[in-house]
Amino acid sequence: MEEKWLTWAKEIQAIAQTGLEYAKDVYDIERYEMLRELSVDIMANYTFESREKIRMSFAGDKGYSTPKVDIRGVVFKEDRILMVREKIDGKWSLPGGWADIGYSPSEVAVKEIREESGFTARAVRLLGVLDKKFHGHPPDPYHIYKLFILCEIVGGEAAGGLETSDVGFFKEEELPELSVGRNTEKQIRTMFEYLRHPDKPIILD
C-alpha cells in the first residue's frame, strides 16, 4: 500500500481539479485553488521535486480527474521474456508506456514494442489490470492503472529506441535489475505464470 501522505495529496489534488472544472462561484473557485496548492505543498514537502515542476505536472491537469493508464507488452520467446533497458535509469522493463489518445490498448502495446524493442508484434490477450498502489512500486504522484497485454512477435529485429538503449530476452531465474517504477519482480514472475498456465484468468487490481 502507498504512503498515507501520497494518498492524501492525490485525493486533495483530484478534488481540487474536479472542483475547478465545475465550480462557478468565485469563492468556491478560490477554495479549490487553495486545495490544489495544499496538494502541491504536501508533495514538495515529501519529495525532492521543485514546487514549480510539481505544479506543472502533478497539479497541471484540467477537467474531471481520472487515473492515468500505463500499458506493458508481454512477449515470450520460448522460456524467456522480452525486456528493454530504459535510458532514464539504465534498468530493465517490459516495453510500454502511457496510453495514447486515439489508440486502443492493443494498439498501444504493439506500438510500444515496436518503438522500444524493434520488433513487430500483434496483441493476443489481456493478462492483467493492476492498480499501481497495491503492487510495491515506489511512490508516484499519479494514480495509475497498469495493463499487461500478451503479444507475439511477427517480424522485425532487436533495436533500441528513443527511450531505450538495449533489448534482451531473459529467463525467470536470470532477471536483470528492474526499473521498478515500471514493473516489479513479482509482476514479471506473474507474467511467467501465464507462460506456464495459458488459461490462467485475468488478474484484476
PDB file of C-alpha atoms in Angstrom:
ATOM      1  CA  MET A   1       0.000   0.000   0.000  1.00  0.00           C
ATOM      2  CA  GLU A   2       1.201   3.528  -0.743  1.00  0.00           C
ATOM      3  CA  GLU A   3       2.173   6.058   1.918  1.00  0.00           C
ATOM      4  CA  LYS A   4      -0.701   7.958   3.544  1.00  0.00           C
ATOM      5  CA  TRP A   5       0.767  11.364   2.645  1.00  0.00           C
ATOM      6  CA  LEU A   6       0.799  10.369  -1.019  1.00  0.00           C
ATOM      7  CA  THR A   7      -2.790   9.119  -0.918  1.00  0.00           C
ATOM      8  CA  TRP A   8      -3.911  12.365   0.734  1.00  0.00           C
ATOM      9  CA  ALA A   9      -2.012  14.538  -1.755  1.00  0.00           C
ATOM     10  CA  LYS A  10      -3.524  12.726  -4.734  1.00  0.00           C
ATOM     11  CA  GLU A  11      -7.042  12.802  -3.304  1.00  0.00           C
ATOM     12  CA  ILE A  12      -6.820  16.524  -2.488  1.00  0.00           C
ATOM     13  CA  GLN A  13      -5.493  17.212  -5.986  1.00  0.00           C
ATOM     14  CA  ALA A  14      -8.346  15.200  -7.544  1.00  0.00           C
ATOM     15  CA  ILE A  15     -10.974  17.058  -5.509  1.00  0.00           C
ATOM     16  CA  ALA A  16      -9.417  20.402  -6.462  1.00  0.00           C
ATOM     17  CA  GLN A  17      -9.122  19.547 -10.155  1.00  0.00           C
ATOM     18  CA  THR A  18     -12.694  18.304 -10.451  1.00  0.00           C
ATOM     19  CA  GLY A  19     -13.995  21.219  -8.386  1.00  0.00           C
ATOM     20  CA  LEU A  20     -12.233  23.757 -10.598  1.00  0.00           C
ATOM     21  CA  GLU A  21     -13.819  22.138 -13.641  1.00  0.00           C
ATOM     22  CA  TYR A  22     -17.389  22.598 -12.407  1.00  0.00           C
ATOM     23  CA  ALA A  23     -17.317  25.468  -9.868  1.00  0.00           C
ATOM     24  CA  LYS A  24     -18.985  28.747 -10.880  1.00  0.00           C
ATOM     25  CA  ASP A  25     -18.884  30.701  -7.637  1.00  0.00           C
ATOM     26  CA  VAL A  26     -15.712  32.786  -7.294  1.00  0.00           C
ATOM     27  CA  TYR A  27     -15.339  31.833  -3.631  1.00  0.00           C
ATOM     28  CA  ASP A  28     -15.626  28.133  -4.434  1.00  0.00           C
ATOM     29  CA  ILE A  29     -13.001  28.528  -7.155  1.00  0.00           C
ATOM     30  CA  GLU A  30     -10.699  30.232  -4.671  1.00  0.00           C
ATOM     31  CA  ARG A  31     -11.157  27.384  -2.174  1.00  0.00           C
ATOM     32  CA  TYR A  32     -10.400  24.740  -4.806  1.00  0.00           C
ATOM     33  CA  GLU A  33      -7.269  26.626  -5.851  1.00  0.00           C
ATOM     34  CA  MET A  34      -6.208  26.631  -2.189  1.00  0.00           C
ATOM     35  CA  LEU A  35      -6.751  22.869  -2.051  1.00  0.00           C
ATOM     36  CA  ARG A  36      -4.624  22.438  -5.166  1.00  0.00           C
ATOM     37  CA  GLU A  37      -1.811  24.435  -3.565  1.00  0.00           C
ATOM     38  CA  LEU A  38      -2.134  22.294  -0.430  1.00  0.00           C
ATOM     39  CA  SER A  39      -1.605  19.156  -2.525  1.00  0.00           C
ATOM     40  CA  VAL A  40       1.488  20.756  -4.067  1.00  0.00           C
ATOM     41  CA  ASP A  41       2.766  21.647  -0.581  1.00  0.00           C
ATOM     42  CA  ILE A  42       2.420  18.027   0.562  1.00  0.00           C
ATOM     43  CA  MET A  43       4.256  16.685  -2.496  1.00  0.00           C
ATOM     44  CA  ALA A  44       7.028  19.281  -2.206  1.00  0.00           C
ATOM     45  CA  ASN A  45       7.497  18.508   1.495  1.00  0.00           C
ATOM     46  CA  TYR A  46       7.960  14.768   0.967  1.00  0.00           C
ATOM     47  CA  THR A  47       9.843  14.709  -2.354  1.00  0.00           C
ATOM     48  CA  PHE A  48      12.900  16.371  -3.873  1.00  0.00           C
ATOM     49  CA  GLU A  49      10.993  17.919  -6.776  1.00  0.00           C
ATOM     50  CA  SER A  50      10.585  21.695  -7.081  1.00  0.00           C
ATOM     51  CA  ARG A  51       7.184  23.211  -6.394  1.00  0.00           C
ATOM     52  CA  GLU A  52       7.038  24.543  -9.967  1.00  0.00           C
ATOM     53  CA  LYS A  53       7.660  21.114 -11.500  1.00  0.00           C
ATOM     54  CA  ILE A  54       5.073  19.543  -9.209  1.00  0.00           C
ATOM     55  CA  ARG A  55       2.571  22.259 -10.083  1.00  0.00           C
ATOM     56  CA  MET A  56       3.166  21.818 -13.825  1.00  0.00           C
ATOM     57  CA  SER A  57       2.968  18.010 -13.893  1.00  0.00           C
ATOM     58  CA  PHE A  58       1.022  16.782 -10.865  1.00  0.00           C
ATOM     59  CA  ALA A  59      -1.343  19.742 -10.451  1.00  0.00           C
ATOM     60  CA  GLY A  60      -1.465  20.964 -14.049  1.00  0.00           C
ATOM     61  CA  ASP A  61      -4.292  18.820 -15.426  1.00  0.00           C
ATOM     62  CA  LYS A  62      -7.776  20.136 -16.119  1.00  0.00           C
ATOM     63  CA  GLY A  63     -11.191  18.517 -16.282  1.00  0.00           C
ATOM     64  CA  TYR A  64     -12.612  15.676 -14.220  1.00  0.00           C
ATOM     65  CA  SER A  65      -9.730  13.891 -12.501  1.00  0.00           C
ATOM     66  CA  THR A  66      -9.220  10.277 -13.622  1.00  0.00           C
ATOM     67  CA  PRO A  67      -6.400   7.678 -13.284  1.00  0.00           C
ATOM     68  CA  LYS A  68      -3.643   7.507 -15.875  1.00  0.00           C
ATOM     69  CA  VAL A  69      -3.174   4.290 -17.871  1.00  0.00           C
ATOM     70  CA  ASP A  70       0.189   2.568 -18.392  1.00  0.00           C
ATOM     71  CA  ILE A  71       0.338  -0.321 -20.879  1.00  0.00           C
ATOM     72  CA  ARG A  72       3.009  -3.039 -20.971  1.00  0.00           C
ATOM     73  CA  GLY A  73       3.563  -5.568 -23.752  1.00  0.00           C
ATOM     74  CA  VAL A  74       4.384  -9.094 -22.563  1.00  0.00           C
ATOM     75  CA  VAL A  75       6.334 -11.108 -25.152  1.00  0.00           C
ATOM     76  CA  PHE A  76       7.880 -14.546 -24.699  1.00  0.00           C
ATOM     77  CA  LYS A  77      10.455 -16.326 -26.821  1.00  0.00           C
ATOM     78  CA  GLU A  78      10.453 -19.941 -25.663  1.00  0.00           C
ATOM     79  CA  ASP A  79      11.166 -19.644 -21.896  1.00  0.00           C
ATOM     80  CA  ARG A  80      12.417 -16.036 -21.975  1.00  0.00           C
ATOM     81  CA  ILE A  81      10.610 -12.713 -21.623  1.00  0.00           C
ATOM     82  CA  LEU A  82      11.320  -9.617 -23.726  1.00  0.00           C
ATOM     83  CA  MET A  83      12.670  -6.628 -21.806  1.00  0.00           C
ATOM     84  CA  VAL A  84      14.196  -3.273 -22.740  1.00  0.00           C
ATOM     85  CA  ARG A  85      16.787  -1.157 -20.926  1.00  0.00           C
ATOM     86  CA  GLU A  86      15.424   2.274 -20.038  1.00  0.00           C
ATOM     87  CA  LYS A  87      17.767   5.183 -20.825  1.00  0.00           C
ATOM     88  CA  ILE A  88      16.346   7.205 -17.949  1.00  0.00           C
ATOM     89  CA  ASP A  89      17.668   4.870 -15.218  1.00  0.00           C
ATOM     90  CA  GLY A  90      19.681   2.152 -17.024  1.00  0.00           C
ATOM     91  CA  LYS A  91      17.352  -0.556 -15.698  1.00  0.00           C
ATOM     92  CA  TRP A  92      15.025  -3.000 -17.434  1.00  0.00           C
ATOM     93  CA  SER A  93      11.302  -3.127 -18.054  1.00  0.00           C
ATOM     94  CA  LEU A  94       8.654  -4.660 -20.235  1.00  0.00           C
ATOM     95  CA  PRO A  95       8.209  -2.458 -23.314  1.00  0.00           C
ATOM     96  CA  GLY A  96       5.403   0.013 -22.729  1.00  0.00           C
ATOM     97  CA  GLY A  97       4.301   3.442 -21.614  1.00  0.00           C
ATOM     98  CA  TRP A  98       1.355   5.797 -21.264  1.00  0.00           C
ATOM     99  CA  ALA A  99      -1.791   5.051 -23.249  1.00  0.00           C
ATOM    100  CA  ASP A 100      -2.046   7.414 -26.224  1.00  0.00           C
ATOM    101  CA  ILE A 101      -5.178   9.243 -27.341  1.00  0.00           C
ATOM    102  CA  GLY A 102      -6.574   7.646 -30.491  1.00  0.00           C
ATOM    103  CA  TYR A 103      -5.042   4.217 -29.840  1.00  0.00           C
ATOM    104  CA  SER A 104      -6.729   1.157 -28.359  1.00  0.00           C
ATOM    105  CA  PRO A 105      -4.879  -0.682 -25.543  1.00  0.00           C
ATOM    106  CA  SER A 106      -3.773  -3.384 -28.003  1.00  0.00           C
ATOM    107  CA  GLU A 107      -2.524  -0.784 -30.475  1.00  0.00           C
ATOM    108  CA  VAL A 108      -0.534   0.955 -27.731  1.00  0.00           C
ATOM    109  CA  ALA A 109       1.114  -2.327 -26.704  1.00  0.00           C
ATOM    110  CA  VAL A 110       2.089  -3.110 -30.303  1.00  0.00           C
ATOM    111  CA  LYS A 111       3.330   0.457 -30.896  1.00  0.00           C
ATOM    112  CA  GLU A 112       5.456   0.491 -27.731  1.00  0.00           C
ATOM    113  CA  ILE A 113       7.015  -2.894 -28.537  1.00  0.00           C
ATOM    114  CA  ARG A 114       7.984  -1.639 -31.996  1.00  0.00           C
ATOM    115  CA  GLU A 115       9.337   1.701 -30.770  1.00  0.00           C
ATOM    116  CA  GLU A 116      11.259   0.341 -27.780  1.00  0.00           C
ATOM    117  CA  SER A 117      12.470  -3.075 -28.965  1.00  0.00           C
ATOM    118  CA  GLY A 118      12.411  -3.001 -32.782  1.00  0.00           C
ATOM    119  CA  PHE A 119      10.069  -5.980 -33.044  1.00  0.00           C
ATOM    120  CA  THR A 120       6.752  -6.005 -34.863  1.00  0.00           C
ATOM    121  CA  ALA A 121       4.119  -7.737 -32.761  1.00  0.00           C
ATOM    122  CA  ARG A 122       0.430  -8.486 -32.539  1.00  0.00           C
ATOM    123  CA  ALA A 123      -1.690  -8.421 -29.401  1.00  0.00           C
ATOM    124  CA  VAL A 124      -3.064 -11.755 -28.208  1.00  0.00           C
ATOM    125  CA  ARG A 125      -4.915 -11.212 -24.913  1.00  0.00           C
ATOM    126  CA  LEU A 126      -5.187  -9.110 -21.794  1.00  0.00           C
ATOM    127  CA  LEU A 127      -3.361 -10.625 -18.801  1.00  0.00           C
ATOM    128  CA  GLY A 128      -3.941  -8.115 -16.040  1.00  0.00           C
ATOM    129  CA  VAL A 129      -5.272  -4.737 -14.927  1.00  0.00           C
ATOM    130  CA  LEU A 130      -3.396  -3.656 -11.799  1.00  0.00           C
ATOM    131  CA  ASP A 131      -3.741  -0.575  -9.619  1.00  0.00           C
ATOM    132  CA  LYS A 132      -0.158   0.574  -9.105  1.00  0.00           C
ATOM    133  CA  LYS A 133      -0.755   1.498  -5.449  1.00  0.00           C
ATOM    134  CA  PHE A 134      -1.227  -2.172  -4.493  1.00  0.00           C
ATOM    135  CA  HIS A 135       1.921  -3.616  -6.076  1.00  0.00           C
ATOM    136  CA  GLY A 136       5.082  -2.401  -4.377  1.00  0.00           C
ATOM    137  CA  HIS A 137       6.084   0.393  -6.748  1.00  0.00           C
ATOM    138  CA  PRO A 138       7.929   3.494  -5.493  1.00  0.00           C
ATOM    139  CA  PRO A 139       5.697   6.484  -4.619  1.00  0.00           C
ATOM    140  CA  ASP A 140       4.134   8.137  -7.649  1.00  0.00           C
ATOM    141  CA  PRO A 141       2.166  11.393  -7.775  1.00  0.00           C
ATOM    142  CA  TYR A 142      -0.336   9.928 -10.218  1.00  0.00           C
ATOM    143  CA  HIS A 143      -3.000   7.292  -9.652  1.00  0.00           C
ATOM    144  CA  ILE A 144      -2.114   4.716 -12.311  1.00  0.00           C
ATOM    145  CA  TYR A 145      -3.760   1.596 -13.748  1.00  0.00           C
ATOM    146  CA  LYS A 146      -1.297  -0.787 -15.396  1.00  0.00           C
ATOM    147  CA  LEU A 147      -2.474  -3.034 -18.244  1.00  0.00           C
ATOM    148  CA  PHE A 148      -0.392  -6.097 -19.172  1.00  0.00           C
ATOM    149  CA  ILE A 149      -1.113  -7.421 -22.667  1.00  0.00           C
ATOM    150  CA  LEU A 150       0.304 -10.656 -24.057  1.00  0.00           C
ATOM    151  CA  CYS A 151       1.753 -10.157 -27.548  1.00  0.00           C
ATOM    152  CA  GLU A 152       3.660 -12.273 -30.050  1.00  0.00           C
ATOM    153  CA  ILE A 153       6.432 -11.277 -32.435  1.00  0.00           C
ATOM    154  CA  VAL A 154       5.572 -11.369 -36.127  1.00  0.00           C
ATOM    155  CA  GLY A 155       8.622  -9.568 -37.546  1.00  0.00           C
ATOM    156  CA  GLY A 156      11.340  -7.010 -37.045  1.00  0.00           C
ATOM    157  CA  GLU A 157      14.625  -7.332 -35.184  1.00  0.00           C
ATOM    158  CA  ALA A 158      16.038  -6.197 -31.857  1.00  0.00           C
ATOM    159  CA  ALA A 159      16.862  -2.466 -31.735  1.00  0.00           C
ATOM    160  CA  GLY A 160      16.780   0.201 -29.063  1.00  0.00           C
ATOM    161  CA  GLY A 161      14.689   3.334 -29.434  1.00  0.00           C
ATOM    162  CA  LEU A 162      14.468   6.937 -28.286  1.00  0.00           C
ATOM    163  CA  GLU A 163      13.867   5.874 -24.684  1.00  0.00           C
ATOM    164  CA  THR A 164      15.649   2.510 -24.650  1.00  0.00           C
ATOM    165  CA  SER A 165      19.293   1.552 -25.124  1.00  0.00           C
ATOM    166  CA  ASP A 166      19.213  -2.247 -25.230  1.00  0.00           C
ATOM    167  CA  VAL A 167      16.910  -5.207 -25.833  1.00  0.00           C
ATOM    168  CA  GLY A 168      17.064  -8.701 -24.374  1.00  0.00           C
ATOM    169  CA  PHE A 169      15.208 -11.894 -23.575  1.00  0.00           C
ATOM    170  CA  PHE A 170      15.555 -13.203 -20.003  1.00  0.00           C
ATOM    171  CA  LYS A 171      14.767 -16.424 -18.175  1.00  0.00           C
ATOM    172  CA  GLU A 172      12.751 -16.118 -14.976  1.00  0.00           C
ATOM    173  CA  GLU A 173      15.744 -17.082 -12.836  1.00  0.00           C
ATOM    174  CA  GLU A 174      18.054 -14.618 -14.637  1.00  0.00           C
ATOM    175  CA  LEU A 175      16.127 -11.350 -14.464  1.00  0.00           C
ATOM    176  CA  PRO A 176      18.186  -8.126 -14.821  1.00  0.00           C
ATOM    177  CA  GLU A 177      17.928  -5.145 -12.475  1.00  0.00           C
ATOM    178  CA  LEU A 178      14.383  -3.881 -12.921  1.00  0.00           C
ATOM    179  CA  SER A 179      13.026  -0.383 -13.362  1.00  0.00           C
ATOM    180  CA  VAL A 180      10.566  -0.852 -10.501  1.00  0.00           C
ATOM    181  CA  GLY A 181       8.592   2.276 -11.262  1.00  0.00           C
ATOM    182  CA  ARG A 182       7.525   0.462 -14.420  1.00  0.00           C
ATOM    183  CA  ASN A 183       7.390  -3.178 -13.314  1.00  0.00           C
ATOM    184  CA  THR A 184       8.234  -5.129 -10.175  1.00  0.00           C
ATOM    185  CA  GLU A 185       9.867  -8.538  -9.844  1.00  0.00           C
ATOM    186  CA  LYS A 186       6.591 -10.000  -8.593  1.00  0.00           C
ATOM    187  CA  GLN A 187       4.787  -8.714 -11.687  1.00  0.00           C
ATOM    188  CA  ILE A 188       7.396 -10.208 -14.025  1.00  0.00           C
ATOM    189  CA  ARG A 189       7.175 -13.550 -12.231  1.00  0.00           C
ATOM    190  CA  THR A 190       3.394 -13.382 -12.536  1.00  0.00           C
ATOM    191  CA  MET A 191       3.791 -12.977 -16.297  1.00  0.00           C
ATOM    192  CA  PHE A 192       5.824 -16.207 -16.342  1.00  0.00           C
ATOM    193  CA  GLU A 193       2.867 -17.928 -14.667  1.00  0.00           C
ATOM    194  CA  TYR A 194       0.881 -17.145 -17.806  1.00  0.00           C
ATOM    195  CA  LEU A 195       3.595 -18.806 -19.871  1.00  0.00           C
ATOM    196  CA  ARG A 196       3.260 -21.972 -17.772  1.00  0.00           C
ATOM    197  CA  HIS A 197      -0.534 -21.740 -17.455  1.00  0.00           C
ATOM    198  CA  PRO A 198      -2.004 -20.102 -20.599  1.00  0.00           C
ATOM    199  CA  ASP A 199      -5.562 -20.456 -19.256  1.00  0.00           C
ATOM    200  CA  LYS A 200      -4.825 -18.516 -16.066  1.00  0.00           C
ATOM    201  CA  PRO A 201      -7.614 -15.931 -15.532  1.00  0.00           C
ATOM    202  CA  ILE A 202      -7.009 -12.209 -15.969  1.00  0.00           C
ATOM    203  CA  ILE A 203      -5.660 -10.515 -12.845  1.00  0.00           C
ATOM    204  CA  LEU A 204      -7.745  -7.585 -11.628  1.00  0.00           C
ATOM    205  CA  ASP A 205      -6.402  -5.000  -9.120  1.00  0.00           C
TER     206      ASP A 205
END
